[in-house]
CSV table of C-alpha atoms in Angstrom, one decimal:
chain,number,residue,atom,x,y,z
A,1,UNK,CA,91.8,50.5,46.4
A,2,UNK,CA,89.3,48.5,48.4
A,3,UNK,CA,88.8,46.1,45.5
A,4,UNK,CA,92.6,45.6,45.2
A,5,UNK,CA,93.0,44.9,48.9
A,6,UNK,CA,90.2,42.4,48.8
A,7,UNK,CA,91.5,40.2,45.9
A,8,UNK,CA,95.2,40.5,46.5
A,9,UNK,CA,97.8,40.1,49.3
A,10,UNK,CA,100.4,42.6,50.4
A,11,UNK,CA,103.2,40.1,49.6
A,12,UNK,CA,102.2,40.3,45.9
A,13,UNK,CA,103.0,43.9,45.6
A,14,UNK,CA,106.5,45.3,45.1
A,15,UNK,CA,108.1,48.7,44.8
A,16,UNK,CA,109.1,49.8,41.4
A,17,UNK,CA,111.4,52.7,40.6
A,18,UNK,CA,110.5,55.6,38.2
A,19,UNK,CA,112.9,54.4,35.5
A,20,UNK,CA,111.1,51.0,35.2
A,21,UNK,CA,107.5,52.1,35.7
A,22,UNK,CA,105.7,52.2,32.4
A,23,UNK,CA,102.9,54.4,33.7
A,24,UNK,CA,105.4,57.3,34.0
A,25,UNK,CA,105.8,57.5,30.2
A,26,UNK,CA,102.1,58.5,29.8
A,27,UNK,CA,102.6,61.6,31.9
A,28,UNK,CA,106.0,62.6,30.4
A,29,UNK,CA,106.7,63.7,26.9
A,30,UNK,CA,108.5,60.8,25.1
A,31,UNK,CA,109.1,61.0,21.3
A,32,UNK,CA,107.4,58.2,19.3
A,33,UNK,CA,110.7,57.1,17.8
A,34,UNK,CA,112.1,56.3,21.3
A,35,UNK,CA,109.1,54.2,22.6
A,36,UNK,CA,110.8,51.0,21.5
A,37,UNK,CA,113.7,51.7,23.8
A,38,UNK,CA,111.5,52.3,26.8
A,39,UNK,CA,109.4,50.0,29.0
A,40,UNK,CA,106.1,51.2,27.5
A,41,UNK,CA,105.8,48.2,25.2
A,42,UNK,CA,107.9,45.6,27.0
A,43,UNK,CA,107.2,46.4,30.7
A,44,UNK,CA,109.8,46.1,33.5
A,45,UNK,CA,112.4,43.3,33.2
A,46,UNK,CA,111.4,41.5,36.4
A,47,UNK,CA,108.1,40.4,34.8
A,48,UNK,CA,110.1,37.9,32.7
A,49,UNK,CA,111.6,36.2,35.8
A,50,UNK,CA,110.1,32.9,36.8
A,51,UNK,CA,107.8,32.7,39.8
A,52,UNK,CA,109.6,31.9,43.0
A,53,UNK,CA,112.9,33.4,42.1
A,54,UNK,CA,114.0,36.4,44.1
A,55,UNK,CA,114.0,39.7,42.3
A,56,UNK,CA,117.3,41.5,42.5
A,57,UNK,CA,117.6,45.1,41.2
A,58,UNK,CA,120.7,47.0,40.7
A,59,UNK,CA,120.0,50.7,41.3
A,60,UNK,CA,122.5,53.2,40.1
A,61,UNK,CA,122.3,56.8,40.8
A,62,UNK,CA,123.9,59.3,38.5
A,63,UNK,CA,125.6,62.3,39.8
A,64,UNK,CA,123.6,65.5,39.3
A,65,UNK,CA,125.5,68.5,38.1
A,66,UNK,CA,123.6,71.6,39.4
A,67,UNK,CA,124.8,73.7,36.5
A,68,UNK,CA,123.3,71.3,33.8
A,69,UNK,CA,120.1,70.3,35.6
A,70,UNK,CA,117.5,73.0,35.3
A,71,UNK,CA,115.4,71.6,38.2
A,72,UNK,CA,118.2,72.1,40.7
A,73,UNK,CA,118.7,75.6,42.0
A,74,UNK,CA,121.7,76.5,44.0
A,75,UNK,CA,120.9,78.5,47.2
A,76,UNK,CA,123.7,79.4,49.6
A,77,UNK,CA,123.1,81.2,52.9
A,78,UNK,CA,125.9,82.8,54.8
A,79,UNK,CA,125.8,84.2,58.3
A,80,UNK,CA,128.3,86.7,59.5
A,81,UNK,CA,128.4,87.8,63.1
A,82,UNK,CA,130.4,90.0,65.4
A,83,UNK,CA,131.3,88.9,68.9
A,84,UNK,CA,129.5,91.0,71.5
A,85,UNK,CA,130.9,91.7,74.9
A,86,UNK,CA,127.4,92.3,76.4
A,87,UNK,CA,125.1,89.6,77.7
A,88,UNK,CA,122.1,90.7,75.6
A,89,UNK,CA,118.9,91.8,77.4
A,90,UNK,CA,116.7,89.8,74.9
A,91,UNK,CA,117.7,86.7,76.7
A,92,UNK,CA,116.0,88.0,79.9
A,93,UNK,CA,112.6,87.6,78.2
A,94,UNK,CA,112.7,83.9,78.7
A,95,UNK,CA,112.3,84.4,82.5
A,96,UNK,CA,109.0,85.1,84.1
A,97,UNK,CA,110.2,86.2,87.6
A,98,UNK,CA,112.9,88.5,88.9
A,99,UNK,CA,114.1,85.9,91.4
A,100,UNK,CA,114.7,83.1,88.8
A,101,UNK,CA,116.5,85.5,86.5
A,102,UNK,CA,118.9,86.7,89.3
A,103,UNK,CA,119.6,83.1,90.3
A,104,UNK,CA,120.3,82.0,86.7
A,105,UNK,CA,122.8,84.8,86.2
A,106,UNK,CA,124.4,84.1,89.6
A,107,UNK,CA,124.8,80.4,88.6
A,108,UNK,CA,126.5,81.4,85.3
A,109,UNK,CA,128.9,83.8,87.1
A,110,UNK,CA,129.7,81.1,89.6
A,111,UNK,CA,130.5,78.5,86.9
A,112,UNK,CA,132.7,81.0,85.1
A,113,UNK,CA,134.6,81.8,88.2
A,114,UNK,CA,135.0,78.1,89.0
A,115,UNK,CA,136.6,77.5,85.7
A,116,UNK,CA,139.0,80.4,86.0
A,117,UNK,CA,140.0,80.1,89.6
A,118,UNK,CA,141.2,76.9,91.2
A,119,UNK,CA,140.2,76.3,94.8
A,120,UNK,CA,142.1,74.2,97.2
A,121,UNK,CA,139.2,72.1,98.4
A,122,UNK,CA,138.1,71.5,94.8
A,123,UNK,CA,134.4,71.5,95.7
A,124,UNK,CA,133.5,73.8,92.8
A,125,UNK,CA,135.6,73.4,89.7
A,126,UNK,CA,134.6,73.4,86.0
A,127,UNK,CA,131.1,73.0,84.7
A,128,UNK,CA,128.9,71.7,87.5
A,129,UNK,CA,125.6,72.1,89.2
A,130,UNK,CA,126.3,73.7,92.5
A,131,UNK,CA,124.0,72.7,95.3
A,132,UNK,CA,125.3,75.3,97.8
A,133,UNK,CA,123.1,78.4,98.4
A,134,UNK,CA,124.1,81.6,96.7
A,135,UNK,CA,125.6,84.3,98.9
A,136,UNK,CA,124.3,87.8,99.1
A,137,UNK,CA,127.3,89.1,97.3
A,138,UNK,CA,126.8,86.7,94.4
A,139,UNK,CA,123.1,87.8,94.1
A,140,UNK,CA,124.0,91.5,94.2
A,141,UNK,CA,126.6,91.0,91.5
A,142,UNK,CA,124.0,89.2,89.3
A,143,UNK,CA,121.6,92.1,89.8
A,144,UNK,CA,124.3,94.6,88.9
A,145,UNK,CA,125.2,92.7,85.7
A,146,UNK,CA,121.5,92.5,84.6
A,147,UNK,CA,120.9,96.2,85.2
A,148,UNK,CA,124.1,97.2,83.5
A,149,UNK,CA,123.2,95.2,80.4
A,150,UNK,CA,119.8,96.8,80.2
A,151,UNK,CA,121.1,100.4,80.8
A,152,UNK,CA,123.9,100.0,78.3
A,153,UNK,CA,121.5,99.0,75.5
A,154,UNK,CA,118.8,101.6,76.3
A,155,UNK,CA,120.7,104.7,77.4
A,156,UNK,CA,123.7,104.8,75.2
A,157,UNK,CA,123.3,108.5,74.3
A,158,UNK,CA,122.9,109.4,78.0
A,159,UNK,CA,126.1,107.5,78.9
A,160,UNK,CA,128.0,109.2,76.2
A,161,UNK,CA,126.7,112.7,77.3
A,162,UNK,CA,127.7,112.1,80.9
A,163,UNK,CA,131.1,110.8,79.9
A,164,UNK,CA,131.7,113.8,77.8
A,165,UNK,CA,130.3,116.1,80.5
A,166,UNK,CA,127.6,117.4,78.1
A,167,UNK,CA,124.0,118.2,78.8
A,168,UNK,CA,121.4,115.6,78.0
A,169,UNK,CA,119.4,116.7,74.9
A,170,UNK,CA,116.0,118.4,75.4
A,171,UNK,CA,113.0,116.2,75.2
A,172,UNK,CA,114.8,113.3,76.9
A,173,UNK,CA,112.9,111.7,79.7
A,174,UNK,CA,116.0,111.7,82.0
A,175,UNK,CA,116.9,115.4,81.6
A,176,UNK,CA,114.9,116.5,84.6
A,177,UNK,CA,116.2,113.7,86.8
A,178,UNK,CA,119.8,114.9,86.8
A,179,UNK,CA,121.3,111.4,86.2
A,180,UNK,CA,124.8,110.4,87.2
A,181,UNK,CA,127.0,107.3,86.9
A,182,UNK,CA,128.3,105.6,90.0
A,183,UNK,CA,131.6,103.7,90.5
A,184,UNK,CA,130.0,100.5,89.2
A,185,UNK,CA,129.1,102.1,85.9
A,186,UNK,CA,125.3,102.2,86.7
A,187,UNK,CA,123.0,105.0,85.8
A,188,UNK,CA,121.4,106.5,88.9
A,189,UNK,CA,119.0,109.4,89.6
A,190,UNK,CA,120.5,112.5,91.1
A,191,UNK,CA,118.9,115.0,93.5
A,192,UNK,CA,119.4,117.0,96.6
A,193,UNK,CA,119.3,114.2,99.2
A,194,UNK,CA,123.0,114.0,99.7
A,195,UNK,CA,122.8,114.9,103.4
A,196,UNK,CA,119.7,112.9,104.1
A,197,UNK,CA,119.7,110.1,106.6
A,198,UNK,CA,118.8,107.4,104.1
A,199,UNK,CA,120.5,104.6,102.4
A,200,UNK,CA,122.5,105.3,99.3
A,201,UNK,CA,120.2,103.2,97.1
A,202,UNK,CA,117.2,105.3,98.3
A,203,UNK,CA,118.9,108.6,97.8
A,204,UNK,CA,120.2,107.7,94.3
A,205,UNK,CA,118.0,104.9,92.9
A,206,UNK,CA,118.9,103.0,89.7
A,207,UNK,CA,117.2,103.9,86.5
A,208,UNK,CA,115.1,101.2,84.9
A,209,UNK,CA,113.6,101.6,81.4
A,210,UNK,CA,109.8,101.4,81.7
A,211,UNK,CA,109.3,99.5,78.5
A,212,UNK,CA,111.9,96.8,79.2
A,213,UNK,CA,111.2,93.3,80.4
A,214,UNK,CA,113.2,93.9,83.6
A,215,UNK,CA,110.7,96.6,84.6
A,216,UNK,CA,107.9,94.1,84.3
A,217,UNK,CA,109.7,91.5,86.4
A,218,UNK,CA,110.5,94.0,89.1
A,219,UNK,CA,106.9,95.2,89.3
A,220,UNK,CA,105.6,91.6,89.6
A,221,UNK,CA,108.2,90.8,92.2
A,222,UNK,CA,107.4,93.7,94.5
A,223,UNK,CA,103.7,93.5,93.8
A,224,UNK,CA,103.8,90.0,95.2
A,225,UNK,CA,105.8,91.1,98.2
A,226,UNK,CA,103.2,93.7,99.2
A,227,UNK,CA,100.4,91.1,98.9
A,228,UNK,CA,98.6,92.7,96.0
A,229,UNK,CA,97.8,95.9,97.9
A,230,UNK,CA,97.5,98.2,94.8
A,231,UNK,CA,99.6,100.6,92.8
A,232,UNK,CA,100.7,103.0,95.6
A,233,UNK,CA,102.1,100.2,97.8
A,234,UNK,CA,103.8,98.5,94.9
A,235,UNK,CA,105.4,101.8,93.7
A,236,UNK,CA,106.5,102.5,97.3
A,237,UNK,CA,108.2,99.1,97.6
A,238,UNK,CA,110.0,99.6,94.3
A,239,UNK,CA,111.3,103.0,95.4
A,240,UNK,CA,112.4,101.7,98.8
A,241,UNK,CA,114.4,98.9,97.2
A,242,UNK,CA,116.4,101.5,95.2
A,243,UNK,CA,114.8,101.3,91.7
A,244,UNK,CA,113.4,104.2,89.6
A,245,UNK,CA,111.2,102.9,86.8
A,246,UNK,CA,110.7,105.5,84.1
A,247,UNK,CA,106.9,105.8,83.6
A,248,UNK,CA,106.3,103.7,86.7
A,249,UNK,CA,102.6,104.6,87.1
A,250,UNK,CA,101.6,103.4,83.7
A,251,UNK,CA,103.8,100.4,83.9
A,252,UNK,CA,102.3,99.3,87.2
A,253,UNK,CA,98.8,100.0,86.1
A,254,UNK,CA,99.4,97.8,83.0
A,255,UNK,CA,100.7,94.9,85.0
A,256,UNK,CA,98.0,95.2,87.8
A,257,UNK,CA,95.3,95.2,85.1
A,258,UNK,CA,96.4,91.8,84.0
A,259,UNK,CA,97.0,90.4,87.5
A,260,UNK,CA,94.7,87.4,88.0
A,261,UNK,CA,94.9,87.7,91.8
A,262,UNK,CA,93.9,91.4,91.8
A,263,UNK,CA,91.1,90.7,89.4
A,264,UNK,CA,89.7,88.1,91.8
A,265,UNK,CA,90.1,90.3,94.9
A,266,UNK,CA,88.6,93.4,93.3
A,267,UNK,CA,85.9,91.7,91.3
A,268,UNK,CA,82.3,92.6,91.5
A,269,UNK,CA,80.4,91.0,94.3
A,270,UNK,CA,78.0,88.3,93.2
A,271,UNK,CA,74.3,89.3,93.8
A,272,UNK,CA,72.2,86.6,95.2
A,273,UNK,CA,68.9,85.9,93.3
A,274,UNK,CA,66.0,86.7,95.5
A,275,UNK,CA,63.4,83.9,96.2
A,276,UNK,CA,59.7,84.2,95.4
A,277,UNK,CA,57.6,86.1,97.9
A,278,UNK,CA,55.6,84.0,100.3
A,279,UNK,CA,51.9,83.8,100.0
A,280,UNK,CA,51.4,85.7,103.3
A,281,UNK,CA,52.9,88.9,101.7
A,282,UNK,CA,50.8,88.7,98.6
A,283,UNK,CA,47.3,88.1,100.1
A,284,UNK,CA,44.9,90.9,100.8
A,285,UNK,CA,44.2,90.4,104.5
A,286,UNK,CA,43.2,92.9,107.3
A,287,UNK,CA,46.0,94.6,109.2
A,288,UNK,CA,47.9,92.5,111.8
A,289,UNK,CA,46.7,89.2,110.2
A,290,UNK,CA,50.3,88.1,109.7
A,291,UNK,CA,52.8,89.6,112.2
A,292,UNK,CA,56.5,89.3,112.3
A,293,UNK,CA,58.7,89.9,115.4
A,294,UNK,CA,62.0,91.7,115.7
A,295,UNK,CA,63.7,90.4,118.8
A,296,UNK,CA,66.9,92.3,118.2
A,297,UNK,CA,66.0,95.1,120.5
A,298,UNK,CA,65.2,97.2,122.4
A,299,UNK,CA,68.2,99.4,122.7
A,300,UNK,CA,68.7,100.8,126.2
A,301,UNK,CA,70.3,104.2,125.8
A,302,UNK,CA,71.9,105.9,128.8
A,303,UNK,CA,72.9,109.5,128.3
A,304,UNK,CA,75.6,111.0,130.5
A,305,UNK,CA,77.0,114.5,130.4
A,306,UNK,CA,80.6,115.0,129.6
A,307,UNK,CA,82.9,118.1,129.6
A,308,UNK,CA,82.3,118.7,125.9
A,309,UNK,CA,78.7,117.6,125.6
A,310,UNK,CA,77.0,114.3,126.2
A,311,UNK,CA,77.8,110.7,125.5
A,312,UNK,CA,75.4,107.8,124.9
A,313,UNK,CA,75.9,104.2,126.1
A,314,UNK,CA,73.9,101.6,124.3
A,315,UNK,CA,73.1,98.3,125.9
A,316,UNK,CA,71.5,95.4,124.0
A,317,UNK,CA,69.1,93.1,125.8
A,318,UNK,CA,69.8,89.5,124.6
A,319,UNK,CA,66.8,88.2,122.6
A,320,UNK,CA,64.9,85.3,124.1
A,321,UNK,CA,64.9,81.9,122.3
A,322,UNK,CA,61.9,80.6,120.4
A,323,UNK,CA,61.1,77.9,122.9
A,324,UNK,CA,61.7,79.9,126.1
A,325,UNK,CA,59.0,81.1,128.5
A,326,UNK,CA,59.9,84.7,128.1
A,327,UNK,CA,59.5,84.7,124.3
A,328,UNK,CA,56.1,83.0,124.5
A,329,UNK,CA,54.9,85.4,127.2
A,330,UNK,CA,56.0,88.4,125.1
A,331,UNK,CA,54.3,87.0,122.1
A,332,UNK,CA,51.0,86.4,124.0
A,333,UNK,CA,51.1,89.9,125.5
A,334,UNK,CA,51.4,91.3,122.0
A,335,UNK,CA,48.5,89.2,120.7
A,336,UNK,CA,46.3,90.2,123.6
A,337,UNK,CA,46.5,93.9,122.6
A,338,UNK,CA,44.3,93.2,119.5
A,339,UNK,CA,40.7,92.0,119.5
A,340,UNK,CA,40.9,90.6,116.0
A,341,UNK,CA,42.0,87.0,115.7
A,342,UNK,CA,45.4,86.2,114.1
A,343,UNK,CA,46.4,83.3,112.0
A,344,UNK,CA,49.1,82.3,114.6
A,345,UNK,CA,47.5,80.3,117.4
A,346,UNK,CA,48.1,81.2,121.0
A,347,UNK,CA,51.1,79.3,122.4
A,348,UNK,CA,51.2,78.3,126.1
A,349,UNK,CA,54.5,78.8,127.8
A,350,UNK,CA,56.2,75.5,128.8
A,351,UNK,CA,57.2,75.1,132.4
A,352,UNK,CA,60.7,74.5,133.4
A,353,UNK,CA,61.6,71.7,135.8
A,354,UNK,CA,62.1,74.2,138.6
A,355,UNK,CA,58.8,75.9,138.2
A,356,UNK,CA,55.7,74.9,140.2
A,357,UNK,CA,52.3,74.3,138.8
A,358,UNK,CA,50.0,77.2,139.7
A,359,UNK,CA,46.6,76.2,140.9
A,360,UNK,CA,43.9,78.9,140.8
A,361,UNK,CA,40.7,79.1,142.7
A,362,UNK,CA,37.6,80.4,140.9
A,363,UNK,CA,37.0,83.0,143.6
A,364,UNK,CA,40.5,84.3,143.3
A,365,UNK,CA,40.2,84.5,139.5
A,366,UNK,CA,36.9,86.4,139.7
A,367,UNK,CA,38.4,88.9,142.2
A,368,UNK,CA,41.5,89.4,140.0
A,369,UNK,CA,39.5,90.0,136.8
A,370,UNK,CA,37.4,92.6,138.5
A,371,UNK,CA,40.4,94.7,139.0
A,372,UNK,CA,41.5,94.5,135.3
A,373,UNK,CA,40.8,97.6,133.3
A,374,UNK,CA,39.3,96.5,130.0
A,375,UNK,CA,40.7,99.6,128.3
A,376,UNK,CA,44.4,98.8,128.2
A,377,UNK,CA,46.9,101.6,128.1
A,378,UNK,CA,48.6,102.5,124.8
A,379,UNK,CA,51.7,100.6,123.8
A,380,UNK,CA,55.0,101.8,122.4
A,381,UNK,CA,53.3,102.4,119.1
A,382,UNK,CA,50.6,104.7,120.8
A,383,UNK,CA,47.8,102.3,119.8
A,384,UNK,CA,45.3,101.7,122.7
A,385,UNK,CA,44.1,98.1,122.8
A,386,UNK,CA,41.5,96.0,124.6
A,387,UNK,CA,42.2,92.9,126.7
A,388,UNK,CA,41.5,89.8,124.6
A,389,UNK,CA,39.1,87.5,126.5
A,390,UNK,CA,40.1,84.6,124.3
A,391,UNK,CA,43.8,85.1,125.1
A,392,UNK,CA,43.1,85.2,128.9
A,393,UNK,CA,41.1,82.0,128.6
A,394,UNK,CA,43.9,80.3,126.6
A,395,UNK,CA,46.6,81.4,129.0
A,396,UNK,CA,45.0,80.3,132.3
A,397,UNK,CA,42.8,77.4,131.3
A,398,UNK,CA,43.6,73.8,130.6
A,399,UNK,CA,42.5,72.3,127.2
A,400,UNK,CA,41.5,69.0,128.8
A,401,UNK,CA,39.5,70.4,131.6
A,402,UNK,CA,36.2,71.6,130.1
A,403,UNK,CA,34.6,72.2,133.4
A,404,UNK,CA,37.3,74.6,134.5
A,405,UNK,CA,37.0,76.4,131.2
A,406,UNK,CA,33.3,77.0,131.7
A,407,UNK,CA,33.9,78.4,135.2
A,408,UNK,CA,36.4,80.8,133.9
A,409,UNK,CA,34.0,81.9,131.1
A,410,UNK,CA,31.3,82.5,133.7
A,411,UNK,CA,33.7,84.6,135.8
A,412,UNK,CA,34.6,86.7,132.8
A,413,UNK,CA,31.0,87.2,131.8
């Protein structure tokens, strides 16, 4: 094909029908005595036309008789139908929500009424798209029509038994529910709530087949109304609305299992991957080499007696900030309880603008240090400690004043 397209033009090619194509005789059985009357030896007749003249072909089509042609098979399909007075619940499967289904049925009923009845204002007449909102009565009529259609198709035997005043056969799922038919021809659940202070739809709910598409739409509708709060809340909303779904628990579980919103809300919490441990926690160092502070406490517990026993009031002291004087003083006090040096250097508490610089006299420092007991009392952890000389020097000395540091060291010695 590539060779032909390279050395020829599309204008040089023409269509040839099967009757004039000599190549077809090679694939079809033609007797040798009839080859002279075919185009196998002479070729098609347009080859004898001079170049430049238009090629005109008269194509004739013979009528094919199906009875004589073996390649033609006669196949006739007939469709017989009986008009049905019901709407057909199979049409409801095209809807994915209960609200859209009710609105569609209400629209059809409105159009039918508009064609039958003639209004004086002529706002709604014939086939039209009504922009006016549907009334509560129209929506209620649409719901009644939908439920009637489903019940008539599913519970034909039950309707016939109730009409003939016969008992429902044993093994039927509605036998223990004592069903009855109301004035609208709907199948409802009976019971002993006749004198209850409830609405009629709650005392005698409508029966909905659990395997029908209507049950699925109702469960989705009320499950969205209760904000995906689970099976119990959904089933309660359905019962309150006046519907009794046969096998409601299994039906609700099946729908909630496929609810994307519920799967997201009740999904497994994501576990954060822990980071690598720092080098301080992996090194073999003496105790209290690396120290961490918990500034959340302490808890101040006040116990007071009550009539039945005692009650505890807990008060939380606000933790100091990292750059405050209180925090640094607490940290230095903690470090001073241990003689061993720590990796964290001693931090001097910064002075606030309102504080005054304290000037110490060497004699006063010597007198104050003589009163200090070198054996410090035990702390909250019952560990007695010694006063850290280095800490005292770091707290009261000035880094730039070497002479003052020497004097303090002499006083301590």
